[in-house]
Amino acid sequence: MTAKSAAAAPRATVYGYPRQGQSRELKKAVEGYWKGRVSADALRQTAAQLRHDNRQQLADAGIQEVPTGDFSLYDHVLDTTVMVGAVPERHREAVAADALDGYFAMARGTQAVAPLEMTKWFDTNYHYLVPELGPDTVFTADSTKQVAELKEALAQGLAARPVLVGPVTYLLLAKPAPGVPAGFEPLTLLDRLLPVYAEVLADLRAAGAEWVQLDEPALVQDRTPAELDAAARVYRGLGALTDRPKLLVASYFDRLGEALPVLAKAPVEGLALDFTEAAAANLDALAAVGGLPGKRLVAGVVNGRNIWINDLQKSLSTLGTLLGLADRVDVAASCSLLHVPLDAAVERDIEPQIVGWLAFARQKTAEIVTLAKALAQGTGAIIGELSANKAALASRADSPLTRDPAVRARSEAVTDADGRRSQPYSERTAAQRAHLGLPLLPTTTIGSFPQTGELRTARADLRAGRIDTAGYEERIRAEIREVIAFQEKTGLDVLVHGEPERNDMVQYFAEQLTGYLATQHGWVQSYGTRYVRPPVLAGDISRPEPMTVRWTSYAQSLSGRPVKGMLTGPVTMLAWSFVRDDQPLAETARQVALALRDEVNDLEASGTSVIQVDEPALRETLPLRAADRAAYLAWATEAFRLTTSGVRPDTQIHTHMCYAEFGDIVQAIDDLDADVISLEAARSHMQVARELAAHGYPREAGPGVYDIHSPRVPSAEEAAELLRTGLEAIPAERLWVNPDCGLKTRGWPETRASLENLVAAARTVRAELPAS
């Protein structure tokens, strides 16, 4: 590759960066503020320092245009709601009284006011707060945050580009506010919203912005002609403004498809497109529309969602093709680096050779800079980097870690019969009811109980050698005894052991399966202050020994009521890990399913009659384009059935899903052939119950009546009212009563009160049922 002319020298840039800090300083500051230990000024100072350090790290690495506005105290979509003045009516008083407390009230709720609904950001494990809009919504511009963060960057002497959620995506992500008549479409508010964006753009230009990025990932999904027309109208309108910066419209996570010609023709100065494997079709589509003559193209050639090193030579080939399709080509990651950990270099417990296969945010930044350098100066300028990259790729491909002949032979021997229960649901449900003897509207929880400071300290003490294994395990047994005793006293019907031994619902299993690697510092934001450490799925998967049996058996020995065995399902094990990219996901899922099948069978053999296999990521991982979904759902549901189909008819299989839009996958939920499913429903007011009923879902279901992502305690009457709503869609003989999700993040006082109210609600509604 020869050098690009100096007049159009490529720039290295990113769309966003991890927010938390090297030691999760943001999490600690925000949670400290909630608990009254950190002042508002101290929280703002911590946030400002993190933003400063992030920008400086990027600039020092060679990023020539840093993003601003991507940082958030909780969620960037909630920040957009504040920017456009779309604060829900029930939160306006709190926001007016104290903007910071009001902001967090929208995110978490208070005892008196419910929070905004939360769901997954496209097909990632990041959660955003859903805007609530109605025909009476009035938008007003508030660019305070966006302008202030731009000025911070400019004061550092950096070239900066503010990043905003685009108006089309914002409205397409929104939902009708509670009480709004059915049929209202938030996109009808477009003409009201555009003047607000125009005002924000003018403010940013006045503050010194040369470019502003408008993120429109919703346009990579299937869109109607009316929605595409709306996108065209938006960018004709914004492009025609005279008082504005240059506009860069960004998309990511998939191919733009029919939206690409719309944006290519729009009077904006640049487009940012994803050119990784998931969106490779963008390359041919861009050529088909004649490229972007006279415009800037930001090429996302470094995968912003996975942690494997980039194939530099392959990316350079893509970039070489793109050079002829735009006036200027810059280099970036495919999306914000929010979705990956900060720095692989600090991982001391992973072999150095394997660390060389990994690229977290800092390593991806270096890859982007290297590619931009090659684009500007020719490949001769990066000979050393290319050589090292080629060697690292070969090292991974040739490693024995990635191939286990026994695992592959077992996977190849799987038959269709291995994925089917021995009896259909209509027959086995009678056996389960006779075996378990549960009342109508049985009560249970999703699995985890509060992870107290004492439990975290015990784990830390074990790692540090301050206590031995025997001392640690006695602490776990004591916690299980307390959890079982509380559930029995409260009157729950199906118990759980509380999962005190588990650090995370994926990591716990990954640490006991071959083929997985665990990180020590690989934190990624899931929502708000909830950070997870996704394990790295690097090789073939097997289970050397039982993982959960002894703790579940111990809990069952303490009670005459059934205690659920709790596992994380194969799709979620993949979705919430950084998964190998050198073989089809379906093959990796089958390997994980076979390992989990062994655990399910061992749980049953030990006397466990109810086994829950959680699949909260089934919807999250659904491809964004409808044309790609059937193939995904086929292998995903097969993997679940392969996990669970080896048990007797009277063993009851549960699954759990949360915080996603389930209407798109009701048939797939049916295809799982689970006996009982529990789902998040409290914030969405039992929407999923209605969706299951509309589908004719024939099995048992527990739509949640307790929103566990809010600190508020629902009253017994509130839970009872949700149950009555659920009964309008699901008959009593098939309706379960449970929280939305696990209780790991909650404190014991609110957990006790909430579960006591949940049981009281079930008893109240049970008494209202007609006598059989």
CSV table of C-alpha atoms in Angstrom, one decimal, residues 245-404:
chain,number,residue,atom,x,y,z
A,245,PRO,CA,-20.7,21.9,12.6
A,246,LYS,CA,-19.9,19.3,10.0
A,247,LEU,CA,-22.0,16.2,10.5
A,248,LEU,CA,-20.7,12.6,10.7
A,249,VAL,CA,-23.5,10.0,10.8
A,250,ALA,CA,-22.4,6.8,12.4
A,251,SER,CA,-23.8,3.2,12.2
A,252,TYR,CA,-22.5,0.0,13.7
A,253,PHE,CA,-23.2,-3.6,14.8
A,254,ASP,CA,-24.4,-4.7,11.3
A,255,ARG,CA,-24.8,-3.7,7.6
A,256,LEU,CA,-26.8,-0.6,6.8
A,257,GLY,CA,-28.6,-2.2,3.9
A,258,GLU,CA,-31.4,-0.1,2.5
A,259,ALA,CA,-30.4,2.8,4.7
A,260,LEU,CA,-27.0,3.2,3.1
A,261,PRO,CA,-28.3,4.9,-0.1
A,262,VAL,CA,-30.4,7.2,2.1
A,263,LEU,CA,-27.4,8.4,4.1
A,264,ALA,CA,-25.0,8.5,1.2
A,265,LYS,CA,-27.3,11.0,-0.6
A,266,ALA,CA,-27.9,13.1,2.5
A,267,PRO,CA,-26.3,16.5,2.7
A,268,VAL,CA,-23.9,15.6,5.5
A,269,GLU,CA,-20.2,15.7,5.4
A,270,GLY,CA,-19.3,12.2,6.5
A,271,LEU,CA,-20.4,8.6,7.3
A,272,ALA,CA,-18.9,6.2,9.8
A,273,LEU,CA,-19.5,2.5,8.8
A,274,ASP,CA,-18.8,-0.9,10.3
A,275,PHE,CA,-16.5,-3.0,8.1
A,276,THR,CA,-15.9,-5.9,10.4
A,277,GLU,CA,-17.2,-9.4,9.6
A,278,ALA,CA,-20.7,-8.8,10.9
A,279,ALA,CA,-21.1,-5.9,8.5
A,280,ALA,CA,-18.8,-6.9,5.6
A,281,ALA,CA,-21.7,-6.3,3.1
A,282,ASN,CA,-21.2,-2.5,3.7
A,283,LEU,CA,-18.1,-2.6,1.5
A,284,ASP,CA,-20.0,-3.9,-1.6
A,285,ALA,CA,-23.0,-1.7,-0.8
A,286,LEU,CA,-20.9,1.4,-0.6
A,287,ALA,CA,-19.3,0.6,-4.0
A,288,ALA,CA,-22.8,0.0,-5.4
A,289,VAL,CA,-24.0,3.5,-4.5
A,290,GLY,CA,-20.9,5.1,-6.1
A,291,GLY,CA,-19.0,5.6,-2.8
A,292,LEU,CA,-19.0,8.9,-0.9
A,293,PRO,CA,-17.4,11.5,-3.3
A,294,GLY,CA,-16.5,14.7,-1.6
A,295,LYS,CA,-17.2,13.2,1.8
A,296,ARG,CA,-15.4,11.7,4.8
A,297,LEU,CA,-15.6,8.0,5.5
A,298,VAL,CA,-14.7,6.7,9.0
A,299,ALA,CA,-13.9,3.0,8.5
A,300,GLY,CA,-14.6,0.7,11.5
A,301,VAL,CA,-12.2,-2.1,10.7
A,302,VAL,CA,-11.1,-3.0,14.2
A,303,ASN,CA,-13.7,-5.0,16.1
A,304,GLY,CA,-15.0,-2.9,19.0
A,305,ARG,CA,-17.0,-5.8,20.5
A,306,ASN,CA,-14.5,-8.7,20.9
A,307,ILE,CA,-11.1,-8.9,22.4
A,308,TRP,CA,-9.1,-10.8,19.8
A,309,ILE,CA,-6.2,-9.0,18.0
A,310,ASN,CA,-6.9,-7.5,14.6
A,311,ASP,CA,-5.6,-9.1,11.4
A,312,LEU,CA,-3.8,-6.0,10.3
A,313,GLN,CA,-3.1,-7.3,6.8
A,314,LYS,CA,-6.8,-8.1,6.2
A,315,SER,CA,-7.8,-4.7,7.6
A,316,LEU,CA,-5.3,-2.9,5.3
A,317,SER,CA,-6.8,-4.8,2.3
A,318,THR,CA,-10.3,-3.5,3.2
A,319,LEU,CA,-8.9,0.1,3.8
A,320,GLY,CA,-7.1,-0.1,0.4
A,321,THR,CA,-10.4,-0.8,-1.3
A,322,LEU,CA,-12.1,2.0,0.6
A,323,LEU,CA,-9.5,4.6,-0.5
A,324,GLY,CA,-11.1,4.9,-3.8
A,325,LEU,CA,-14.7,5.3,-2.5
A,326,ALA,CA,-14.4,8.5,-0.4
A,327,ASP,CA,-12.7,11.8,-0.4
A,328,ARG,CA,-11.0,11.0,2.9
A,329,VAL,CA,-10.8,7.7,4.8
A,330,ASP,CA,-10.2,7.7,8.5
A,331,VAL,CA,-9.6,4.6,10.7
A,332,ALA,CA,-11.7,3.6,13.8
A,333,ALA,CA,-13.1,0.7,15.7
A,334,SER,CA,-16.4,-0.7,14.5
A,335,CYS,CA,-18.3,0.8,17.5
A,336,SER,CA,-17.6,2.4,20.8
A,337,LEU,CA,-14.9,0.7,22.9
A,338,LEU,CA,-17.3,0.8,25.8
A,339,HIS,CA,-18.0,-2.9,25.1
A,340,VAL,CA,-14.5,-4.1,25.8
A,341,PRO,CA,-12.2,-4.0,28.9
A,342,LEU,CA,-9.6,-1.3,29.3
A,343,ASP,CA,-6.1,-2.9,29.1
A,344,ALA,CA,-4.9,-6.4,28.4
A,345,ALA,CA,-1.4,-5.6,29.5
A,346,VAL,CA,-2.4,-5.6,33.2
A,347,GLU,CA,-3.6,-9.3,33.1
A,348,ARG,CA,-0.8,-11.0,35.0
A,349,ASP,CA,-2.5,-14.4,35.5
A,350,ILE,CA,-2.8,-15.2,31.8
A,351,GLU,CA,0.2,-16.6,30.0
A,352,PRO,CA,2.1,-13.9,28.1
A,353,GLN,CA,1.7,-15.8,24.8
A,354,ILE,CA,-2.1,-15.8,25.2
A,355,VAL,CA,-2.1,-12.1,26.3
A,356,GLY,CA,-0.5,-11.5,22.9
A,357,TRP,CA,-3.7,-12.7,21.3
A,358,LEU,CA,-5.9,-10.2,23.2
A,359,ALA,CA,-6.7,-6.6,22.4
A,360,PHE,CA,-8.7,-4.6,25.0
A,361,ALA,CA,-9.5,-0.9,24.5
A,362,ARG,CA,-5.8,0.3,24.7
A,363,GLN,CA,-4.6,-2.4,22.4
A,364,LYS,CA,-7.4,-1.6,19.9
A,365,THR,CA,-6.5,2.0,20.0
A,366,ALA,CA,-2.9,1.1,19.1
A,367,GLU,CA,-4.2,-1.1,16.2
A,368,ILE,CA,-6.2,1.8,14.9
A,369,VAL,CA,-3.2,4.1,15.1
A,370,THR,CA,-1.1,1.6,13.3
A,371,LEU,CA,-3.6,1.1,10.5
A,372,ALA,CA,-3.9,4.9,10.1
A,373,LYS,CA,-0.2,5.2,9.9
A,374,ALA,CA,0.0,2.6,7.2
A,375,LEU,CA,-2.8,4.3,5.3
A,376,ALA,CA,-0.9,7.6,5.5
A,377,GLN,CA,2.7,6.5,5.0
A,378,GLY,CA,2.4,3.1,3.3
A,379,THR,CA,2.9,-0.4,4.8
A,380,GLY,CA,6.7,0.1,4.9
A,381,ALA,CA,6.1,2.3,7.9
A,382,ILE,CA,4.7,-0.6,10.0
A,383,ILE,CA,6.8,-3.6,8.9
A,384,GLY,CA,7.6,-4.5,12.5
A,385,GLU,CA,4.0,-4.3,13.6
A,386,LEU,CA,2.8,-6.4,10.7
A,387,SER,CA,5.5,-9.1,11.5
A,388,ALA,CA,4.5,-9.2,15.2
A,389,ASN,CA,0.8,-9.4,14.3
A,390,LYS,CA,1.3,-12.2,11.9
A,391,ALA,CA,3.3,-14.2,14.5
A,392,ALA,CA,0.6,-13.7,17.1
A,393,LEU,CA,-2.2,-14.8,14.8
A,394,ALA,CA,-0.2,-17.9,13.9
A,395,SER,CA,0.5,-18.7,17.6
A,396,ARG,CA,-3.2,-18.7,18.4
A,397,ALA,CA,-4.1,-20.8,15.3
A,398,ASP,CA,-1.5,-23.4,16.2
A,399,SER,CA,-2.1,-23.6,20.0
A,400,PRO,CA,-3.2,-26.9,21.5
A,401,LEU,CA,-5.5,-24.8,23.8
A,402,THR,CA,-7.9,-24.3,20.9
A,403,ARG,CA,-8.4,-28.0,19.9
A,404,ASP,CA,-9.5,-31.0,21.9
